[in-house]
Structures are given as C-alpha cells and as structure tokens.
XYZ file of C-alpha atoms in Angstrom:
779
model
C 79.046 79.474 71.273
C 78.636 75.358 72.089
C 79.739 73.873 75.367
C 82.991 73.537 75.151
C 83.992 76.851 73.520
C 82.342 78.325 76.955
C 84.309 75.292 79.258
C 87.456 76.576 77.324
C 86.286 80.716 78.104
C 86.067 80.424 81.707
C 88.258 78.143 82.321
C 90.843 80.926 80.324
C 89.237 83.903 81.963
C 89.439 82.209 86.079
C 92.866 80.764 85.211
C 93.930 85.301 83.128
C 92.254 86.592 86.467
C 93.703 84.711 89.282
C 97.725 85.181 87.410
C 96.816 88.591 87.958
C 95.444 87.704 91.909
C 98.759 86.263 91.841
C 101.179 88.853 90.397
C 99.714 91.280 92.524
C 101.020 89.246 95.368
C 104.424 88.321 94.343
C 104.397 92.652 94.034
C 103.516 93.349 97.115
C 105.499 90.212 98.966
C 108.326 91.485 97.295
C 107.738 95.044 98.044
C 107.237 94.014 102.081
C 110.021 92.122 102.306
C 112.296 95.070 100.868
C 110.612 96.870 103.415
C 111.670 94.824 106.327
C 115.140 93.921 105.355
C 115.261 97.450 105.102
C 113.892 98.440 108.595
C 116.411 95.421 109.697
C 119.338 97.305 108.034
C 118.704 99.773 109.172
C 118.505 98.117 112.554
C 121.347 95.652 112.990
C 124.714 98.388 112.672
C 125.184 97.461 109.403
C 123.553 100.701 107.307
C 126.220 101.223 105.535
C 127.054 97.962 104.512
C 127.222 97.351 100.405
C 123.763 95.359 100.795
C 121.746 98.272 103.294
C 122.660 100.630 100.422
C 121.454 97.687 97.837
C 118.523 97.980 99.754
C 117.843 101.827 100.361
C 118.224 101.727 96.139
C 115.868 99.538 95.811
C 113.953 100.212 98.064
C 113.566 104.809 96.819
C 111.768 102.471 93.201
C 109.119 101.548 95.083
C 106.908 103.462 93.883
C 104.222 101.228 95.448
C 105.785 101.677 99.554
C 106.737 105.413 98.971
C 102.925 105.766 98.397
C 102.066 103.989 101.278
C 103.694 105.951 102.989
C 101.936 108.921 101.571
C 98.615 107.921 102.758
C 99.293 106.943 106.385
C 101.195 110.030 106.795
C 98.103 111.845 105.490
C 96.055 109.168 107.756
C 97.993 110.445 110.936
C 97.260 113.861 109.945
C 93.686 112.746 110.515
C 93.855 111.739 113.595
C 95.982 113.739 114.751
C 92.558 116.147 115.527
C 90.555 114.117 116.835
C 93.736 112.200 119.570
C 92.811 112.640 122.957
C 94.696 115.156 124.770
C 98.559 114.308 125.747
C 99.234 112.815 129.380
C 99.339 115.405 131.716
C 103.135 114.584 132.958
C 104.999 115.563 130.328
C 107.059 118.186 129.289
C 109.837 120.503 126.949
C 112.479 121.939 127.985
C 114.249 123.355 124.805
C 117.347 125.797 124.007
C 115.178 128.379 121.105
C 117.405 130.817 119.354
C 117.097 132.960 122.356
C 118.269 130.942 124.710
C 121.640 130.812 122.714
C 121.737 134.914 122.144
C 120.831 135.004 126.202
C 123.616 133.061 127.975
C 126.059 134.356 125.156
C 124.861 137.835 126.795
C 125.580 136.312 130.376
C 121.396 135.894 130.921
C 120.567 135.234 133.402
C 124.060 133.482 134.602
C 125.899 136.786 135.465
C 129.064 137.125 133.980
C 129.038 133.785 132.431
C 129.368 134.087 128.851
C 129.438 130.833 126.961
C 128.969 129.952 123.592
C 126.790 127.337 121.592
C 127.523 123.919 123.282
C 126.200 124.426 125.960
C 128.843 124.215 129.839
C 127.520 120.846 131.296
C 127.494 123.292 134.238
C 124.368 124.446 132.693
C 122.846 121.863 132.528
C 123.379 120.936 136.006
C 121.713 123.947 137.485
C 118.536 122.926 135.217
C 118.556 119.335 136.752
C 118.832 121.177 140.362
C 116.201 123.135 140.088
C 114.103 120.602 138.462
C 115.281 118.064 141.588
C 113.981 121.193 143.586
C 110.357 121.227 141.311
C 109.646 117.811 142.140
C 109.701 116.300 138.289
C 109.535 112.542 137.667
C 112.347 111.882 135.301
C 114.340 113.969 133.315
C 115.599 112.778 129.937
C 118.410 114.775 128.182
C 118.498 114.598 124.309
C 121.202 115.599 124.099
C 124.843 113.414 124.017
C 127.653 113.640 126.423
C 130.044 111.283 125.364
C 133.066 112.854 126.872
C 134.540 115.188 128.885
C 134.864 119.365 128.569
C 137.810 119.630 130.381
C 138.006 123.220 128.694
C 134.582 124.713 129.801
C 134.743 127.009 132.524
C 134.530 126.181 136.999
C 131.502 125.885 138.788
C 131.553 128.752 141.442
C 129.073 127.365 144.168
C 127.082 129.538 144.971
C 127.642 131.234 149.001
C 130.582 129.239 149.303
C 134.437 130.013 147.528
C 134.788 126.550 146.522
C 135.052 125.558 142.978
C 134.030 122.414 140.916
C 134.982 121.071 137.328
C 131.432 121.663 134.872
C 130.972 117.961 133.923
C 131.918 116.700 138.276
C 128.802 119.222 138.903
C 126.767 117.674 135.684
C 127.455 114.948 137.267
C 126.917 115.434 141.062
C 123.103 116.810 140.922
C 122.977 113.241 138.265
C 123.572 111.515 140.955
C 121.546 113.856 144.067
C 117.727 113.181 141.293
C 118.290 110.042 140.267
C 116.233 110.181 138.093
C 117.555 111.296 134.819
C 118.058 109.750 131.652
C 120.749 110.072 129.693
C 121.024 110.191 125.141
C 122.538 107.088 124.181
C 124.382 105.924 121.117
C 125.176 101.863 119.631
C 128.691 103.791 119.868
C 128.440 106.392 121.751
C 127.230 106.474 125.746
C 127.603 108.837 128.996
C 131.172 109.387 129.344
C 131.884 107.172 132.560
C 131.038 109.935 135.002
C 127.544 110.668 133.921
C 127.223 106.730 133.082
C 127.688 106.067 136.421
C 125.549 108.290 137.462
C 122.403 108.292 134.921
C 119.736 106.187 136.572
C 119.126 104.610 132.866
C 120.417 105.765 129.728
C 117.803 105.729 126.518
C 118.931 105.672 122.697
C 118.051 109.298 120.669
C 118.871 107.673 117.740
C 116.515 108.226 114.509
C 115.884 105.864 112.144
C 113.958 106.912 108.835
C 112.212 105.431 106.205
C 113.880 105.194 102.493
C 111.987 108.735 102.776
C 113.691 110.334 104.735
C 110.335 110.624 107.729
C 110.434 109.431 111.566
C 107.742 107.359 111.107
C 108.617 104.154 113.925
C 111.138 104.785 115.892
C 113.939 101.191 117.652
C 112.125 99.699 120.604
C 115.947 99.394 122.532
C 119.583 97.882 120.864
C 121.216 95.792 122.738
C 125.293 98.283 123.245
C 128.603 96.651 124.123
C 130.334 99.550 126.027
C 133.600 99.943 127.713
C 133.509 99.344 130.910
C 132.994 102.229 133.304
C 135.996 101.273 135.554
C 138.496 100.727 132.803
C 137.798 103.761 131.298
C 138.025 105.468 133.725
C 141.020 103.628 134.973
C 142.525 104.734 131.246
C 141.445 107.629 132.114
C 142.700 109.493 135.683
C 145.629 106.407 135.586
C 147.268 106.030 132.715
C 146.178 109.370 131.019
C 145.258 107.271 127.922
C 142.524 107.341 125.456
C 140.565 103.746 125.240
C 138.370 102.432 122.377
C 137.374 99.813 121.453
C 140.148 97.914 118.875
C 140.191 95.822 115.723
C 139.768 91.610 116.364
C 138.301 91.851 120.066
C 140.745 94.425 120.685
C 141.021 97.736 122.935
C 143.092 100.325 121.221
C 145.221 102.338 123.878
C 146.307 105.731 122.411
C 148.719 108.415 124.266
C 147.554 111.770 122.169
C 149.995 113.522 123.708
C 153.386 111.627 122.556
C 150.541 109.914 119.506
C 151.185 106.542 119.930
C 148.981 103.234 120.779
C 148.768 100.107 122.041
C 146.462 97.507 120.570
C 145.531 94.242 124.036
C 143.627 91.023 123.591
C 140.805 90.560 125.206
C 140.293 87.299 126.499
C 137.660 84.549 126.844
C 136.556 85.947 129.937
C 135.784 89.283 127.815
C 138.992 90.766 130.567
C 142.068 92.783 129.668
C 145.655 93.238 130.994
C 146.624 96.818 131.744
C 150.741 97.557 132.488
C 151.541 99.968 135.350
C 155.648 100.837 136.080
C 155.950 97.263 136.763
C 152.175 95.793 138.004
C 149.923 94.750 136.502
C 145.899 95.524 136.083
C 143.212 92.629 134.896
C 140.356 94.842 134.574
C 137.056 94.250 132.685
C 137.240 95.405 128.913
C 133.219 95.813 127.885
C 129.994 96.064 128.911
C 126.708 94.795 127.245
C 123.792 96.257 128.009
C 119.944 96.801 126.395
C 119.559 100.358 125.696
C 115.970 101.409 125.590
C 114.657 104.072 123.700
C 114.339 108.090 125.395
C 110.533 108.094 124.970
C 110.545 103.501 126.412
C 112.129 104.821 129.603
C 110.287 107.862 129.858
C 106.084 106.337 130.518
C 108.636 103.329 132.102
C 109.628 105.441 135.501
C 105.989 106.994 135.406
C 103.966 103.435 135.010
C 106.751 100.891 136.925
C 107.524 98.972 134.127
C 110.322 96.002 134.437
C 112.508 96.093 131.590
C 115.436 94.371 132.121
C 112.394 91.521 132.348
C 111.017 92.544 129.348
C 109.040 90.076 126.698
C 110.582 90.416 123.919
C 108.685 88.184 120.770
C 108.777 89.138 116.800
C 106.204 90.753 116.636
C 105.094 91.982 120.733
C 107.103 92.868 123.549
C 105.478 92.949 126.945
C 106.204 94.959 129.588
C 104.801 94.566 133.454
C 104.473 96.836 135.823
C 106.165 96.627 138.887
C 103.825 98.911 140.758
C 100.637 97.012 139.615
C 101.362 93.191 138.452
C 97.657 93.956 136.414
C 99.285 96.577 134.696
C 101.384 96.536 131.632
C 101.739 97.200 127.478
C 102.186 95.130 124.899
C 103.775 96.911 122.552
C 103.771 95.516 118.971
C 106.321 95.611 117.034
C 108.053 95.389 113.408
C 111.245 93.469 111.939
C 114.446 95.190 113.165
C 112.834 95.762 116.726
C 110.922 98.730 115.326
C 108.489 100.453 117.145
C 105.115 102.675 114.603
C 105.660 105.987 116.242
C 101.855 106.880 117.400
C 102.355 110.648 116.175
C 99.667 112.777 117.818
C 101.736 116.277 118.655
C 104.198 118.106 117.210
C 106.509 121.162 118.394
C 103.742 123.597 117.252
C 100.940 121.115 119.247
C 103.855 121.208 122.625
C 102.934 125.476 122.470
C 99.680 125.788 122.051
C 99.196 123.372 124.853
C 101.761 125.120 126.810
C 104.129 122.143 127.661
C 107.147 123.488 126.668
C 109.144 125.667 129.071
C 111.375 127.387 127.886
C 115.460 126.988 129.525
C 116.566 130.987 130.841
C 113.491 130.649 132.460
C 114.242 127.515 133.843
C 118.025 129.203 134.991
C 116.670 132.327 136.122
C 114.745 130.325 138.670
C 117.394 128.398 139.565
C 119.668 131.306 139.983
C 116.706 132.729 142.240
C 116.344 130.171 144.706
C 120.102 129.599 145.023
C 119.656 133.612 145.612
C 117.287 132.973 148.208
C 117.337 129.175 149.848
C 115.099 130.155 152.861
C 112.211 131.983 150.404
C 109.021 129.795 150.473
C 109.447 128.683 146.361
C 105.673 128.478 145.318
C 106.875 126.899 141.460
C 106.024 123.277 141.035
C 105.415 123.607 136.954
C 107.404 120.163 136.945
C 106.220 118.279 139.663
C 105.788 115.597 139.498
C 105.842 115.623 135.743
C 108.523 114.043 133.265
C 110.580 116.045 131.348
C 112.662 116.418 128.284
C 115.456 118.149 127.670
C 115.786 118.963 123.925
C 116.359 121.944 121.850
C 115.203 124.134 119.102
C 118.000 126.449 117.901
C 119.348 126.980 114.898
C 123.062 125.440 115.216
C 122.618 124.129 118.147
C 124.587 121.097 119.130
C 120.924 119.570 120.656
C 118.502 120.082 117.380
C 117.708 117.904 115.179
C 115.317 117.855 112.015
C 113.038 115.998 110.015
C 110.125 115.297 108.502
C 107.610 113.198 110.482
C 103.505 112.711 109.484
C 102.316 115.935 110.944
C 104.487 117.925 109.595
C 107.261 118.123 106.283
C 110.005 119.777 108.807
C 110.153 119.704 112.994
C 112.042 119.284 115.774
C 113.259 115.536 116.012
C 112.582 116.149 119.808
C 108.762 114.930 119.700
C 109.410 112.071 118.860
C 109.960 111.405 122.625
C 107.619 112.625 123.719
C 104.677 111.335 121.317
C 106.467 107.946 121.751
C 106.444 107.981 125.995
C 102.879 109.446 125.159
C 101.849 105.981 123.373
C 102.457 103.998 126.016
C 101.511 105.863 128.357
C 97.690 105.696 127.397
C 98.082 102.693 125.987
C 97.883 103.062 122.389
C 99.892 102.276 119.650
C 99.877 101.957 115.887
C 98.928 98.018 114.625
C 99.345 96.361 111.737
C 98.154 92.818 110.491
C 100.300 89.943 110.437
C 101.666 89.458 106.410
C 99.457 86.640 104.766
C 95.787 88.704 106.878
C 96.891 91.063 104.875
C 97.377 89.444 101.661
C 94.562 87.934 102.022
C 93.010 91.074 101.455
C 95.117 92.046 98.727
C 93.695 88.792 96.990
C 90.138 88.761 98.129
C 90.518 92.171 96.081
C 91.907 91.186 92.885
C 89.536 88.251 92.412
C 86.788 90.367 93.369
C 87.797 93.442 91.069
C 88.202 90.144 87.913
C 85.019 88.625 88.616
C 83.315 92.050 88.582
C 84.519 92.815 85.403
C 84.053 88.789 84.136
C 80.249 89.161 84.916
C 79.292 92.726 84.756
C 79.219 95.956 80.625
C 82.720 97.176 81.406
C 81.031 101.058 82.849
C 79.557 98.624 85.267
C 82.218 96.637 86.570
C 83.922 100.319 86.606
C 81.474 101.568 89.032
C 81.931 98.853 90.910
C 85.603 98.638 91.210
C 85.792 102.023 91.901
C 83.048 102.044 94.807
C 84.621 99.430 96.440
C 88.492 100.915 96.429
C 86.455 104.342 97.763
C 84.663 102.546 100.277
C 88.049 100.301 101.290
C 90.091 103.574 101.098
C 86.972 104.766 103.821
C 87.479 101.930 106.184
C 91.034 101.906 106.442
C 91.239 105.457 107.250
C 88.308 105.305 109.485
C 90.960 101.557 111.417
C 93.870 103.792 111.709
C 91.665 106.573 112.779
C 89.461 105.163 115.591
C 92.151 101.881 116.186
C 95.903 103.349 115.047
C 95.233 100.094 112.686
C 97.536 100.955 109.718
C 95.900 98.688 106.814
C 97.369 98.906 103.514
C 96.110 100.831 101.260
C 98.058 100.995 97.689
C 99.084 97.115 97.653
C 95.000 96.052 97.927
C 93.898 98.818 95.528
C 96.176 99.397 92.668
C 98.464 96.168 92.054
C 95.007 93.802 93.190
C 92.295 94.868 92.855
C 92.593 97.465 89.991
C 95.357 95.306 88.768
C 93.135 92.402 87.749
C 90.885 95.312 86.583
C 93.056 96.456 84.154
C 93.663 92.641 83.005
C 89.966 91.730 82.845
C 89.230 94.384 81.019
C 91.809 94.232 78.408
C 91.707 90.110 78.235
C 87.762 91.072 77.392
C 88.527 93.455 74.726
C 91.195 90.746 73.382
C 88.801 88.294 73.268
C 85.258 89.979 72.656
C 88.019 90.991 69.715
C 89.283 87.872 68.967
C 85.745 86.699 68.728
C 83.866 89.122 65.988
C 87.054 87.899 64.353
C 85.937 84.865 64.278
C 81.773 85.770 63.996
C 83.221 87.849 60.838
C 85.288 85.004 59.060
C 81.399 82.936 59.762
C 79.578 85.229 58.310
C 81.178 86.411 56.243
C 81.089 83.454 54.285
C 77.289 83.156 54.273
C 75.672 87.171 54.116
C 77.503 90.315 52.516
C 79.862 92.358 54.596
C 77.192 94.837 55.785
C 75.626 91.944 57.957
C 78.729 91.222 59.136
C 79.131 94.805 60.623
C 75.359 94.967 61.689
C 75.950 91.375 63.278
C 78.680 92.244 65.130
C 77.094 95.528 67.022
C 74.913 93.022 68.672
C 76.183 92.457 72.317
C 74.505 89.299 72.274
C 73.255 86.655 69.918
C 71.830 83.959 71.478
C 69.620 81.039 71.029
C 66.181 82.100 70.621
C 63.981 83.374 67.845
C 61.864 86.503 66.162
C 58.810 86.462 64.608
C 59.245 89.682 60.993
C 58.705 89.873 58.114
C 61.161 88.464 55.742
C 61.589 86.972 52.470
C 63.377 84.116 52.024
C 64.538 82.740 48.448
C 65.072 79.130 47.088
C 66.913 77.950 44.120
C 67.995 74.027 43.226
C 70.328 73.722 39.993
C 68.947 72.212 37.455
C 70.243 68.567 35.344
C 72.557 68.292 38.942
C 70.647 64.283 39.390
C 71.159 63.657 35.056
C 74.437 65.219 35.260
C 75.151 62.191 38.249
C 73.724 59.666 36.338
C 75.685 60.360 33.146
C 78.788 60.613 34.730
C 77.910 57.823 36.925
C 77.250 55.933 33.741
C 80.470 57.590 32.150
C 83.080 55.995 34.600
C 82.073 52.682 34.522
C 81.921 52.032 31.140
C 85.143 53.384 30.957
C 86.891 51.393 33.985
C 84.710 48.422 31.910
C 86.392 49.107 29.237
C 89.943 49.351 30.228
C 89.399 46.713 32.421
C 90.924 48.290 35.131
C 91.619 47.095 38.782
C 89.809 47.388 42.339
C 92.133 49.859 43.172
C 92.063 51.837 39.974
C 88.655 51.751 39.640
C 88.097 53.119 43.003
C 90.915 56.013 42.061
C 89.184 57.005 38.970
C 85.123 57.193 40.822
C 86.989 59.278 43.259
C 88.750 61.334 40.523
C 85.252 61.518 38.779
C 83.381 62.419 41.522
C 85.572 64.824 42.939
C 84.581 67.121 38.850
C 81.187 66.590 39.164
C 81.116 68.500 43.385
C 83.921 71.334 41.439
C 80.836 71.878 38.864
C 77.769 71.854 41.938
C 80.093 73.846 43.636
C 80.880 76.285 40.704
C 77.613 76.835 40.259
C 76.729 76.993 44.028
C 79.676 79.769 44.136
C 77.919 81.451 42.059
C 74.750 82.129 43.947
C 75.550 82.317 47.019
C 78.003 85.696 45.745
C 75.109 86.890 44.452
C 73.007 86.537 47.792
C 75.630 87.908 49.128
C 76.028 90.781 46.691
C 72.588 91.842 48.024
C 72.686 91.879 51.096
C 70.905 88.277 52.250
C 72.259 85.815 54.665
C 73.452 83.182 53.748
C 71.339 79.867 54.928
C 71.873 76.764 53.826
C 73.197 74.822 51.490
C 70.772 71.362 50.404
C 72.609 68.841 48.634
C 72.708 71.774 45.603
C 69.813 73.642 46.301
C 71.105 77.444 47.913
C 68.326 78.776 50.523
C 68.965 82.939 51.775
C 66.731 85.212 53.664
C 66.765 89.371 53.709
C 65.515 91.462 57.034
C 67.658 89.531 59.278
C 69.833 89.749 61.272
C 69.857 93.122 59.100
C 66.086 95.841 58.999
C 65.808 95.947 55.211
C 62.141 96.964 53.855
C 62.717 96.371 50.581
C 64.678 92.850 52.088
C 61.004 91.083 48.670
C 62.944 93.429 46.120
C 66.666 93.073 46.847
C 65.736 89.006 46.931
C 64.139 89.469 43.649
C 66.597 91.151 42.440
C 69.420 88.889 43.415
C 67.124 86.031 42.046
C 67.337 87.932 38.812
C 71.517 89.074 38.931
C 71.654 85.046 39.700
C 69.389 83.705 36.687
C 71.477 86.549 34.378
C 75.085 85.382 36.682
C 73.997 81.149 35.836
C 74.012 82.639 31.811
C 77.459 83.461 31.885
C 78.145 80.305 32.857
C 76.962 78.592 31.173
C 78.301 80.812 27.819
C 81.717 80.821 29.389
C 81.665 76.966 29.953
C 80.292 76.649 26.271
C 82.435 78.240 24.859
C 85.010 75.941 26.160
C 83.050 73.082 24.982
C 83.850 74.457 21.329
C 86.687 74.887 22.295
C 87.023 70.947 23.744
C 85.158 69.674 20.828
C 87.270 71.097 17.815
C 90.556 69.558 20.372
C 88.972 65.908 20.362
C 88.969 65.463 16.612
C 92.812 66.011 16.698
C 92.752 64.348 19.476
C 90.878 61.023 18.018
C 93.326 61.707 15.192
C 96.020 61.171 16.684
C 93.843 58.343 19.061
C 94.682 60.377 22.532
C 91.685 60.497 24.820
C 89.156 62.893 24.291
C 88.568 65.223 26.873
C 85.205 65.812 28.143
C 82.462 68.318 28.053
C 81.619 70.545 31.016
C 78.197 70.300 31.778
C 76.006 73.475 31.369
C 73.323 73.801 34.853
C 69.686 75.732 34.841
C 68.062 77.600 37.939
C 64.792 77.280 39.276
C 63.900 79.541 42.493
C 61.303 79.338 44.715
C 60.818 82.845 46.535
C 57.857 84.326 49.412
C 57.757 87.016 52.005
C 55.758 86.648 54.988
C 56.364 86.377 59.095
C 58.092 84.263 60.007
C 60.502 83.313 63.131
C 63.736 83.754 62.158
C 67.421 83.832 64.712
C 69.875 80.328 66.084
C 69.025 77.006 66.659
C 70.951 74.075 67.253
C 71.709 74.121 71.033
C 74.651 75.290 73.398
C 76.553 71.840 73.646
C 76.086 71.392 69.665
C 76.253 73.628 66.380
C 74.419 76.213 66.450
C 72.241 77.756 62.422
C 70.924 80.687 62.416
C 67.647 80.584 60.155
C 64.375 81.460 59.628
C 61.428 78.463 59.362
C 57.179 78.899 59.034
C 55.083 78.805 56.755
C 56.010 81.230 54.430
C 58.912 79.226 53.829
C 57.418 76.011 52.925
C 55.426 78.210 50.287
C 58.515 79.840 49.116
C 60.727 75.760 48.565
C 57.222 74.188 46.958
C 57.143 77.876 44.090
C 60.745 76.846 43.544
C 60.052 72.803 42.432
C 56.993 74.471 40.239
C 60.327 76.513 39.301
C 61.053 74.416 36.207
C 64.603 74.957 34.742
C 65.878 79.280 34.770
C 62.642 80.507 36.395
C 61.466 83.143 38.626
C 58.379 82.001 40.379
C 57.130 84.643 43.962
C 54.105 84.171 45.421
C 51.374 86.656 46.614
C 52.767 88.551 49.138
C 56.221 89.382 47.897
C 54.285 90.642 43.731
C 52.381 92.555 46.489
C 55.251 94.218 48.097
C 56.638 94.448 44.772
C 53.998 96.675 44.107
C 54.348 98.322 46.990
C 57.974 98.959 46.027
C 59.188 99.008 42.689
C 55.505 99.149 40.438
C 57.285 98.504 37.508
C 58.892 95.293 38.380
C 55.744 93.960 39.573
C 54.321 95.983 36.243
C 56.372 93.314 34.600
C 55.309 89.872 36.395
C 53.351 86.967 34.639
C 50.445 85.619 36.751
C 50.348 81.910 36.529
C 48.053 79.695 37.486
C 47.110 79.396 40.855
C 48.364 76.089 42.307
C 48.321 73.794 44.473
C 51.079 72.724 46.250
C 51.592 69.920 49.633
C 51.114 71.007 52.376
C 48.714 73.531 51.684
C 44.566 73.074 51.163
C 43.605 76.303 48.809
C 45.755 77.025 45.463
C 48.464 79.372 46.234
C 48.672 82.729 43.698
C 52.188 83.142 42.286
C 53.825 84.919 39.546
C 57.197 84.533 37.955
C 59.709 87.358 37.319
C 61.088 87.243 33.478
C 64.394 88.229 34.486
C 65.720 88.406 30.530
C 64.225 91.472 30.131
C 63.239 92.601 33.696
C-alpha cells in the first residue's frame, strides 16, 4: 500500500471515528435536552399543555434515559445499604388501617365515631400532645384546603365548652407556633389554618417519566387569594371566592347559584360592594412555598429561606443560628432537587421512628384526663415530626415507586429530603459539558482501540473500559453521591464508536480484499489469491524459500517488429502519405504488433495461472513466473515444468490456428490481387524459448510504501533461470540441475524423458552449468 493510500485510509478512519463520536454526542445532547424540558414542564404549571404532553410522550420513547434511571435506582439501593444513620431528629406519625378501624369504633376517643376523613379535631389533639411533649416542629402531609362545618364539634375537657373542629385545630396550630401545613401551587390551607401556621410546605410529588419519585421541586412561587379577602367574603357575605379569568376574581353565591367577576386593578386590589358600602381589599398574595422536607430541615438548622441565594444550578441557604453554617442545594432544570434516598417506610419501621396516630391520641386522652399527673412520655421532644398516612383509602395516603421500592408511601420523601439537608449530603451531577466531554473521550477511545488492535483484543479492551467506568460511576455515587451518567457514555459513546469502527474495518478490509483479489487474480491462480487473502498482513521484506522460477521468451518478436516497420515505411513511401496520415498508419501497425505479442503473452500467462504459478512480471516479450510462493507447493518444480510443457503446446496450437488463418488469407488475396484490392497481411507465427531453475531464493514485496510494490523473487538461482532461457532457442524447454533433481524425486518418468545437454558456460557463472531439455512434444 503506498503512502497516499495509507494517508487516505487514516484520514477516512479518523473521520469515521469522529463522526461516530459526534453522532453519539448529538444523541446524548438530545436526550439531555429532552430531560431538561420535561422537568421544566413538570414544574412550570404547564403539565397539562400539549407541549408538556408531547415532551412526556417523547421521553417515554427515550430508552437510553429510561435505562439510565434504572441504573441510577440500582446505585441508590447500593448506597442505602451503607448510608449513615438517619438524623435523630426525624420521626413519623402515621395513620394505618388499624387507625381507621379503631377511630371508626370510637377508640381511643370514646363516643366519637368517625369515618375515613378524620375531623380536624383529631389533628388538633395530635398537635396538642406533641406540643406538650416538646416537639420542635410538626409537619402535616395532608391538604386542609377548606373548612368542614359538617364535622362534629370539639368538647373541651374539664369544661362544658364546645368549639368547632376546625377552630380547635387552628387554635392548637397557633399555640404550637411550629406547625408546617401542606400546600399545593393552586391549593393553600384554609384561611384560619394558613394564618395560624408557622409555614407552608409544598407536598406536590413530581414524577419522572417512568412514574418514579426521584426529585422534588425545591420551591414554588405561588399566588393565593389573600386570607383577608377569603375571610371577608366567607364570613360577611357567606359566599365563595376564587380566581377568575383575565385578571379577575369570581364571587359565587352557592345558595342562589349566582356569580360575579370582579376585576383586579394594577395595584392588585379588588373592590367589594356590600350594601351601600364599598371595600377595597388586596386580591392575592404571592408566596414562595418551599418543599416540606426543606422547611423541616430549615427549622432545625435555622436556615433563612426568605433570603436564599438562588442561581440556575444551586440554592445557598444561610443559617440565622450560626453564621458559619450554610447549605448548598444542587438543583437541576425547573428548580428540581434530586433526593438522596436513604430510607423507605420499612426502614423507618425498623429504626423505630414511626408511631401510630392512635397511640398519640391515647397519650393526649390520658394527659387531658390527668392534667396534674407527671407525664414522663417525651418521645417527641425536640423532634421534627411528620404526620402522614399509610392507610388504604385514607385521604392522606400517597403511594408510588421510588428508587428504594417499586411501591412505597411517598410521605417518606419529606423524611429523606430533610435528612439529606441535615446531614449535608446531596446528589450532585456534573455540568452537561463535562458529561459530554466524558462521552466523547470514551467514544474516541473505543474507536482508537478498535482500529489499532485486533478485533478480539479490541473487544476485550472495550469491555474492560466499560466495566471500569461502570464501577467508577457506581463508587462515585455510593461514596460521594455523584451521579455520573452511565448509559450514554457507554452505549452511545464507547460501544457505538466500537461498533461503527468494527463495521468500518469489515467494509474497508472487504474492499481491500476485493482490491487484492482484483490485482492478484490477473497474475496468479484463484487458489493463490485465496491464500493471499487469508494472510493477516503482507508487508515489505523477504523470506528465503526453495522455489522454482520460470522465464519464457517469445522468439521472433524482434524480427516481426523489424518486418512490420520496413513494410510500414514502404507502404507510406509507395502511397505517398502525408506526415499526419503516415503517423496514423504507423500507430495502426504498432497496435497490431502489440496485439500479437499480447496474444502470445496472455496465452502463456493463462497456462501459468492454471498450474498454480505466480505471475511475476512481463519483461518486454518475456514472461517471468515462479512456483512455491506465496502459497507453499512441495511440487513447485514439477508444476512449473508441466506449465512450461503446456505453454509450448498452447503456443503450437495458437500457431496452428494462425497458420490456418494465413492459408485462408492467401486464397482470399488471390481474388483481391485480381480485383486490384489491397492484400490482407499474413499473421506472424512466433515460437517460445523457456528456461527453468529451482533453488533457494528470496521472495517478497519489493519497492516501498510510497511507490509501487512488486511481489517477486531474486537471487542466484533466478539469474540462472534467465540465462537458461537465453540459450534455450526456439520451442525448447531447458531446465537446471536442481529442477531435474526435483523431477527425479517427484516424477521419475518425466525426469527420465529429459535429455541432458552439454554443460554450458553462462554469463555471471564461473563454472559450467549442467542443464537438461524437456521433450515436450512426447512428454
């Protein structure tokens, strides 16, 4: 292969590898963009729009991302096995199926039977007991968006007073001062509860495309109807107020079935007419609602949520308790925070961080019955208490898949979020350019290894890199919660480039094999071509091997050339051709001479290939060939001599055909002469002189990578074969002593038919050379 071909091959290979790396990078980029836009649609209040649904549908068909999420879940489970102990401040109070059954029977609240929807006084009692035990904060994972006038009243222990269930709960919330109530972007707690609460906590559970809860929204900027407006319309007008369309509010009278739209002015106010009086009130309040788990941790650490430093990739929270304490929350698109999942509901039960709701109610009943008694139960002292449900059908329950379980109670999300912040442990992801750089490096490594190494070794190397990177990514998450992408760097990076380069090698090598076949099929037999194609590499350099070399010269070619030249000059002179016409005629005659010698040379070449010889070259009107390379041939001398015999016979048959054609032309020329037409030229008949010699000689590719390569032989024995050809005369086959010895060894009968000639002194050899003639006509 010459230098230009190698250069082209290297450049083509480089471009193929770079193209594969670029294609993998584009796939990775498209997948990352789709994930980012999907997350944004989930957190922008546009989850039901056509664009959001289109993104969701497209994300479901992103198999790479789905597989990445599956591998992430596996890493989360591995990390959870060695995760540090859960923060001691965290605990959970749940309503289980037993809670629903007992409360339905009036236990432990005697005489107060209730259904699935617990009256707010139940929650009020729990808050009262936890306040008595000294809990630091109480978070409710239950939506209290309206007031329930239909719930039974609360009888205050030790008195004859009764209060509404909602009122009792709101009073207990206010007295505690550290109650966090659940809120959604479009559903805040009812006005009395909102006013009494310490803070609101968002309880929306955004899901990934496969429905699993892996991330939470750090906060949401919500717009709620102002509590003053809601309280005024509800109490004074006995009506319902809600947001309308086009910057209005709607006031509805459920008794009359009437409603009216009131515009909101530029200052955010709305005017209400009550009788003859008009009231101007604030229509709404904008409020940043943080995730409930973040709010719980903020209470413990004193984090200032009102002055958070928010950037596209992180949220910095400073503590008001300790100026040196802060938390940096790494966020993704749409203010999404990956959750460090460390514990499931089963894990909380095993850690004994869960208490049943009826047990807390029992403690409240006992405390209220004996207010003067020394109650020693302070299980929830200084604790961050989360109240939720795992009861089937209860309005608190929220089930769904998490990285730790195929189905779990998502109330544990808040525990895991708070635990991560308390322990300053977060799931981090590298910036996308860095992830893309990792993919490109792995992709190019796969391409380079596949091109430079043998296919099997390249496959082993690529597999080793894949396993190594997968191990590093797993260890990075378990030890440092670093979420390194696995699927894209390995599949669309490393393995894609490996597969592309394997395909390129197959196609390139197939093309190269076709080229070799095309070239060598013109000079060697098909069997020899197959042997060459099996070779791993044919490069420069020779090998010493015992071979037989063959020289066959077409006799009479020089005389024929001279005769044609003289005849052409005579014709030009006789017909007085112009210079241009003479040139055309001379070209025509030269073409006929060349066609004649090519015919004879092709006849010899066909015989050589049919006997498994390697056609070396044409030296003017001489054919050079050899046997025994590149394919081994133990009977190289025999096959060469047989080829020489068949070549002489083929030339004799060719001369016979040309002789018959000459006889026909002579008869036709008689008629042409009589008619005064130009005579047809007679075809020249040529003879063949052959020299053959065997011995040890050097065989291989000669030339250079930058120029023409020639697969040939050279050495003393080659020179002797050439000398024997020069003394062979016409229609004779002369072989050397070593060739005769090979014939004697393999074909004694053929050797016996050979006739030894007088020893000859040939050019370049000091001693006389023994030689033999092969009688090909009777052989």
